[in-house]
PDB file of C-alpha atoms in Angstrom:
ATOM      1  CA  ASP F 119     125.728  93.913  73.983  1.00  0.00           C
ATOM      2  CA  GLU F 120     128.825  94.025  76.188  1.00  0.00           C
ATOM      3  CA  GLN F 121     126.598  94.511  79.228  1.00  0.00           C
ATOM      4  CA  LEU F 122     124.489  91.516  78.221  1.00  0.00           C
ATOM      5  CA  ALA F 123     127.639  89.412  77.893  1.00  0.00           C
ATOM      6  CA  VAL F 124     128.691  90.472  81.397  1.00  0.00           C
ATOM      7  CA  LEU F 125     125.310  89.414  82.803  1.00  0.00           C
ATOM      8  CA  GLN F 126     125.406  86.114  80.889  1.00  0.00           C
ATOM      9  CA  ALA F 127     128.863  85.334  82.271  1.00  0.00           C
ATOM     10  CA  MET F 128     127.626  86.090  85.784  1.00  0.00           C
ATOM     11  CA  ILE F 129     124.693  83.703  85.370  1.00  0.00           C
ATOM     12  CA  ASP F 130     127.050  81.011  84.073  1.00  0.00           C
ATOM     13  CA  ARG F 131     129.309  81.468  87.129  1.00  0.00           C
ATOM     14  CA  MET F 132     126.275  81.256  89.441  1.00  0.00           C
ATOM     15  CA  GLU F 133     125.316  77.960  87.825  1.00  0.00           C
ATOM     16  CA  GLU F 134     128.864  76.654  88.328  1.00  0.00           C
ATOM     17  CA  ALA F 135     128.679  77.623  92.001  1.00  0.00           C
ATOM     18  CA  VAL F 136     125.427  75.666  92.398  1.00  0.00           C
ATOM     19  CA  LEU F 137     126.925  72.605  90.726  1.00  0.00           C
ATOM     20  CA  GLN F 138     129.935  72.865  93.055  1.00  0.00           C
ATOM     21  CA  GLN F 139     127.559  73.317  96.021  1.00  0.00           C
ATOM     22  CA  ASP F 140     129.323  76.578  96.874  1.00  0.00           C
ATOM     23  CA  GLN F 141     126.491  78.570  98.414  1.00  0.00           C
ATOM     24  CA  ALA F 142     128.728  81.384  99.650  1.00  0.00           C
ATOM     25  CA  ARG F 143     130.083  81.964  96.157  1.00  0.00           C
ATOM     26  CA  TYR F 144     126.584  81.788  94.695  1.00  0.00           C
ATOM     27  CA  TYR F 145     125.379  84.401  97.168  1.00  0.00           C
ATOM     28  CA  THR F 146     128.220  86.773  96.274  1.00  0.00           C
ATOM     29  CA  LEU F 147     127.640  86.269  92.547  1.00  0.00           C
ATOM     30  CA  ASN F 148     123.885  86.717  92.925  1.00  0.00           C
ATOM     31  CA  VAL F 149     124.296  89.992  94.792  1.00  0.00           C
ATOM     32  CA  GLY F 150     126.768  91.104  92.135  1.00  0.00           C
ATOM     33  CA  PHE F 151     124.388  90.156  89.327  1.00  0.00           C
ATOM     34  CA  HIS F 152     121.565  92.226  90.757  1.00  0.00           C
ATOM     35  CA  GLU F 153     123.788  95.197  91.526  1.00  0.00           C
ATOM     36  CA  THR F 154     125.294  95.043  88.035  1.00  0.00           C
ATOM     37  CA  MET F 155     121.835  95.029  86.448  1.00  0.00           C
ATOM     38  CA  VAL F 156     120.831  98.063  88.482  1.00  0.00           C
ATOM     39  CA  SER F 157     124.102  99.861  87.713  1.00  0.00           C
ATOM     40  CA  PHE F 158     123.578  99.309  83.968  1.00  0.00           C
ATOM     41  CA  ALA F 159     120.451 101.473  84.226  1.00  0.00           C
ATOM     42  CA  GLY F 160     122.828 104.407  84.725  1.00  0.00           C
ATOM     43  CA  ASN F 161     120.756 105.905  87.532  1.00  0.00           C
ATOM     44  CA  LYS F 162     122.933 106.715  90.556  1.00  0.00           C
ATOM     45  CA  LYS F 163     119.953 107.429  92.792  1.00  0.00           C
ATOM     46  CA  LEU F 164     118.398 104.063  91.932  1.00  0.00           C
ATOM     47  CA  LEU F 165     121.705 102.300  92.613  1.00  0.00           C
ATOM     48  CA  SER F 166     122.019 104.032  95.991  1.00  0.00           C
ATOM     49  CA  LEU F 167     118.462 103.044  96.917  1.00  0.00           C
ATOM     50  CA  TYR F 168     119.105  99.480  95.772  1.00  0.00           C
ATOM     51  CA  ARG F 169     122.233  99.222  97.921  1.00  0.00           C
ATOM     52  CA  ARG F 170     120.379 100.458 101.010  1.00  0.00           C
ATOM     53  CA  LEU F 171     117.594  97.967 100.389  1.00  0.00           C
ATOM     54  CA  THR F 172     119.979  95.040  99.934  1.00  0.00           C
ATOM     55  CA  ARG F 173     121.718  95.849 103.211  1.00  0.00           C
ATOM     56  CA  GLU F 174     118.338  95.671 104.937  1.00  0.00           C
ATOM     57  CA  LEU F 175     117.453  92.359 103.285  1.00  0.00           C
ATOM     58  CA  GLU F 176     120.836  90.628 103.521  1.00  0.00           C
ATOM     59  CA  LEU F 177     119.863  88.108 106.207  1.00  0.00           C
ATOM     60  CA  PHE F 178     116.726  87.088 104.333  1.00  0.00           C
ATOM     61  CA  ARG F 179     118.595  86.813 101.042  1.00  0.00           C
ATOM     62  CA  ARG F 180     121.249  84.608 102.616  1.00  0.00           C
ATOM     63  CA  ARG F 181     118.585  82.297 104.029  1.00  0.00           C
ATOM     64  CA  ASN F 182     116.803  82.106 100.684  1.00  0.00           C
ATOM     65  CA  LEU F 183     119.934  81.111  98.834  1.00  0.00           C
ATOM     66  CA  THR F 184     120.826  77.904 100.634  1.00  0.00           C
ATOM     67  CA  GLU F 185     118.899  75.091  98.936  1.00  0.00           C
ATOM     68  CA  PRO F 186     120.172  73.889  95.525  1.00  0.00           C
ATOM     69  CA  ALA F 187     116.657  73.621  94.066  1.00  0.00           C
ATOM     70  CA  LEU F 188     115.911  77.214  95.035  1.00  0.00           C
ATOM     71  CA  LEU F 189     119.225  78.357  93.606  1.00  0.00           C
ATOM     72  CA  LEU F 190     118.433  76.686  90.291  1.00  0.00           C
ATOM     73  CA  SER F 191     115.006  78.343  90.263  1.00  0.00           C
ATOM     74  CA  SER F 192     116.692  81.675  90.837  1.00  0.00           C
ATOM     75  CA  ILE F 193     119.129  81.034  87.974  1.00  0.00           C
ATOM     76  CA  ASN F 194     116.242  80.131  85.654  1.00  0.00           C
ATOM     77  CA  GLU F 195     114.520  83.382  86.582  1.00  0.00           C
ATOM     78  CA  HIS F 196     117.738  85.289  85.830  1.00  0.00           C
ATOM     79  CA  ARG F 197     118.032  83.532  82.462  1.00  0.00           C
ATOM     80  CA  SER F 198     114.435  84.413  81.631  1.00  0.00           C
ATOM     81  CA  MET F 199     115.052  88.069  82.449  1.00  0.00           C
ATOM     82  CA  LEU F 200     118.211  88.160  80.358  1.00  0.00           C
ATOM     83  CA  THR F 201     116.571  86.396  77.398  1.00  0.00           C
ATOM     84  CA  THR F 202     113.805  88.985  77.233  1.00  0.00           C
ATOM     85  CA  ILE F 203     116.291  91.841  77.625  1.00  0.00           C
ATOM     86  CA  LYS F 204     118.474  90.423  74.827  1.00  0.00           C
ATOM     87  CA  SER F 205     115.489  90.221  72.503  1.00  0.00           C
ATOM     88  CA  ARG F 206     114.587  93.840  73.341  1.00  0.00           C
ATOM     89  CA  GLN F 207     111.149  92.818  74.598  1.00  0.00           C
ATOM     90  CA  GLY F 208     110.521  95.605  77.106  1.00  0.00           C
ATOM     91  CA  PRO F 209     107.132  94.477  78.453  1.00  0.00           C
ATOM     92  CA  GLN F 210     108.239  90.835  78.659  1.00  0.00           C
ATOM     93  CA  ALA F 211     111.478  91.834  80.396  1.00  0.00           C
ATOM     94  CA  ALA F 212     109.500  93.881  82.902  1.00  0.00           C
ATOM     95  CA  GLU F 213     107.208  90.894  83.520  1.00  0.00           C
ATOM     96  CA  ALA F 214     110.164  88.508  83.943  1.00  0.00           C
ATOM     97  CA  LEU F 215     111.692  90.915  86.465  1.00  0.00           C
ATOM     98  CA  ARG F 216     108.365  91.258  88.269  1.00  0.00           C
ATOM     99  CA  GLN F 217     108.010  87.469  88.440  1.00  0.00           C
ATOM    100  CA  HIS F 218     111.532  87.175  89.841  1.00  0.00           C
ATOM    101  CA  VAL F 219     110.711  89.703  92.554  1.00  0.00           C
ATOM    102  CA  LEU F 220     107.452  87.914  93.378  1.00  0.00           C
ATOM    103  CA  MET F 221     109.140  84.506  93.511  1.00  0.00           C
ATOM    104  CA  SER F 222     111.911  85.918  95.706  1.00  0.00           C
ATOM    105  CA  ARG F 223     109.264  87.357  97.995  1.00  0.00           C
ATOM    106  CA  GLU F 224     107.520  83.969  98.145  1.00  0.00           C
ATOM    107  CA  ARG F 225     110.810  82.208  98.952  1.00  0.00           C
ATOM    108  CA  THR F 226     111.493  84.773 101.676  1.00  0.00           C
ATOM    109  CA  ILE F 227     108.105  84.259 103.310  1.00  0.00           C
ATOM    110  CA  ARG F 228     108.365  80.454 103.144  1.00  0.00           C
ATOM    111  CA  ASN F 229     111.870  80.485 104.584  1.00  0.00           C
ATOM    112  CA  TYR F 230     110.892  82.899 107.335  1.00  0.00           C
ATOM    113  CA  LEU F 231     107.957  80.727 108.357  1.00  0.00           C
ATOM    114  CA  LYS F 232     110.090  77.587 108.179  1.00  0.00           C
ATOM    115  CA  HIS F 233     112.769  79.057 110.447  1.00  0.00           C
ATOM    116  CA  GLU F 234     110.231  80.658 112.755  1.00  0.00           C
ATOM    117  CA  GLN F 235     108.626  77.268 113.385  1.00  0.00           C
ATOM    118  CA  THR F 236     111.916  75.466 113.931  1.00  0.00           C
ATOM    119  CA  PRO F 237     112.449  75.017 117.675  1.00  0.00           C
ATOM    120  CA  LEU F 238     115.750  76.119 119.134  1.00  0.00           C
ATOM    121  CA  PRO F 239     118.127  73.355 120.217  1.00  0.00           C
ATOM    122  CA  GLU F 240     118.016  72.625 123.947  1.00  0.00           C
ATOM    123  CA  SER F 241     121.473  74.112 124.526  1.00  0.00           C
ATOM    124  CA  SER F 242     120.428  77.509 123.162  1.00  0.00           C
ATOM    125  CA  LYS F 243     117.270  77.902 125.259  1.00  0.00           C
ATOM    126  CA  THR F 244     117.543  80.109 128.305  1.00  0.00           C
TER     127      THR F 244
END
């Protein structure tokens, strides 16, 4: 229950960051939330793999976490995951986590395509 309280407090701080339009703080809290969840599994190999993966995806994650509406969607997904974990609903928690991953993937693809189609400013073209 202490671990659940830690995760709840992290979600609450992420929501505060969104309301204060502090995207940098939200990003840091979001990364911390995910790493904390993984660390609570107690699997050092999984945590090491997770950290390598997040280093690879950092640029994409930063781009995904810039629009307030997307940040609020992310928070709602986190709340859904935590609610199912709190109620000890294993299959539902797994599904909430899977949906969060799928939605994050969708946000990443949309953001990539959006930035790919944005022309460079004249001063940066060579």
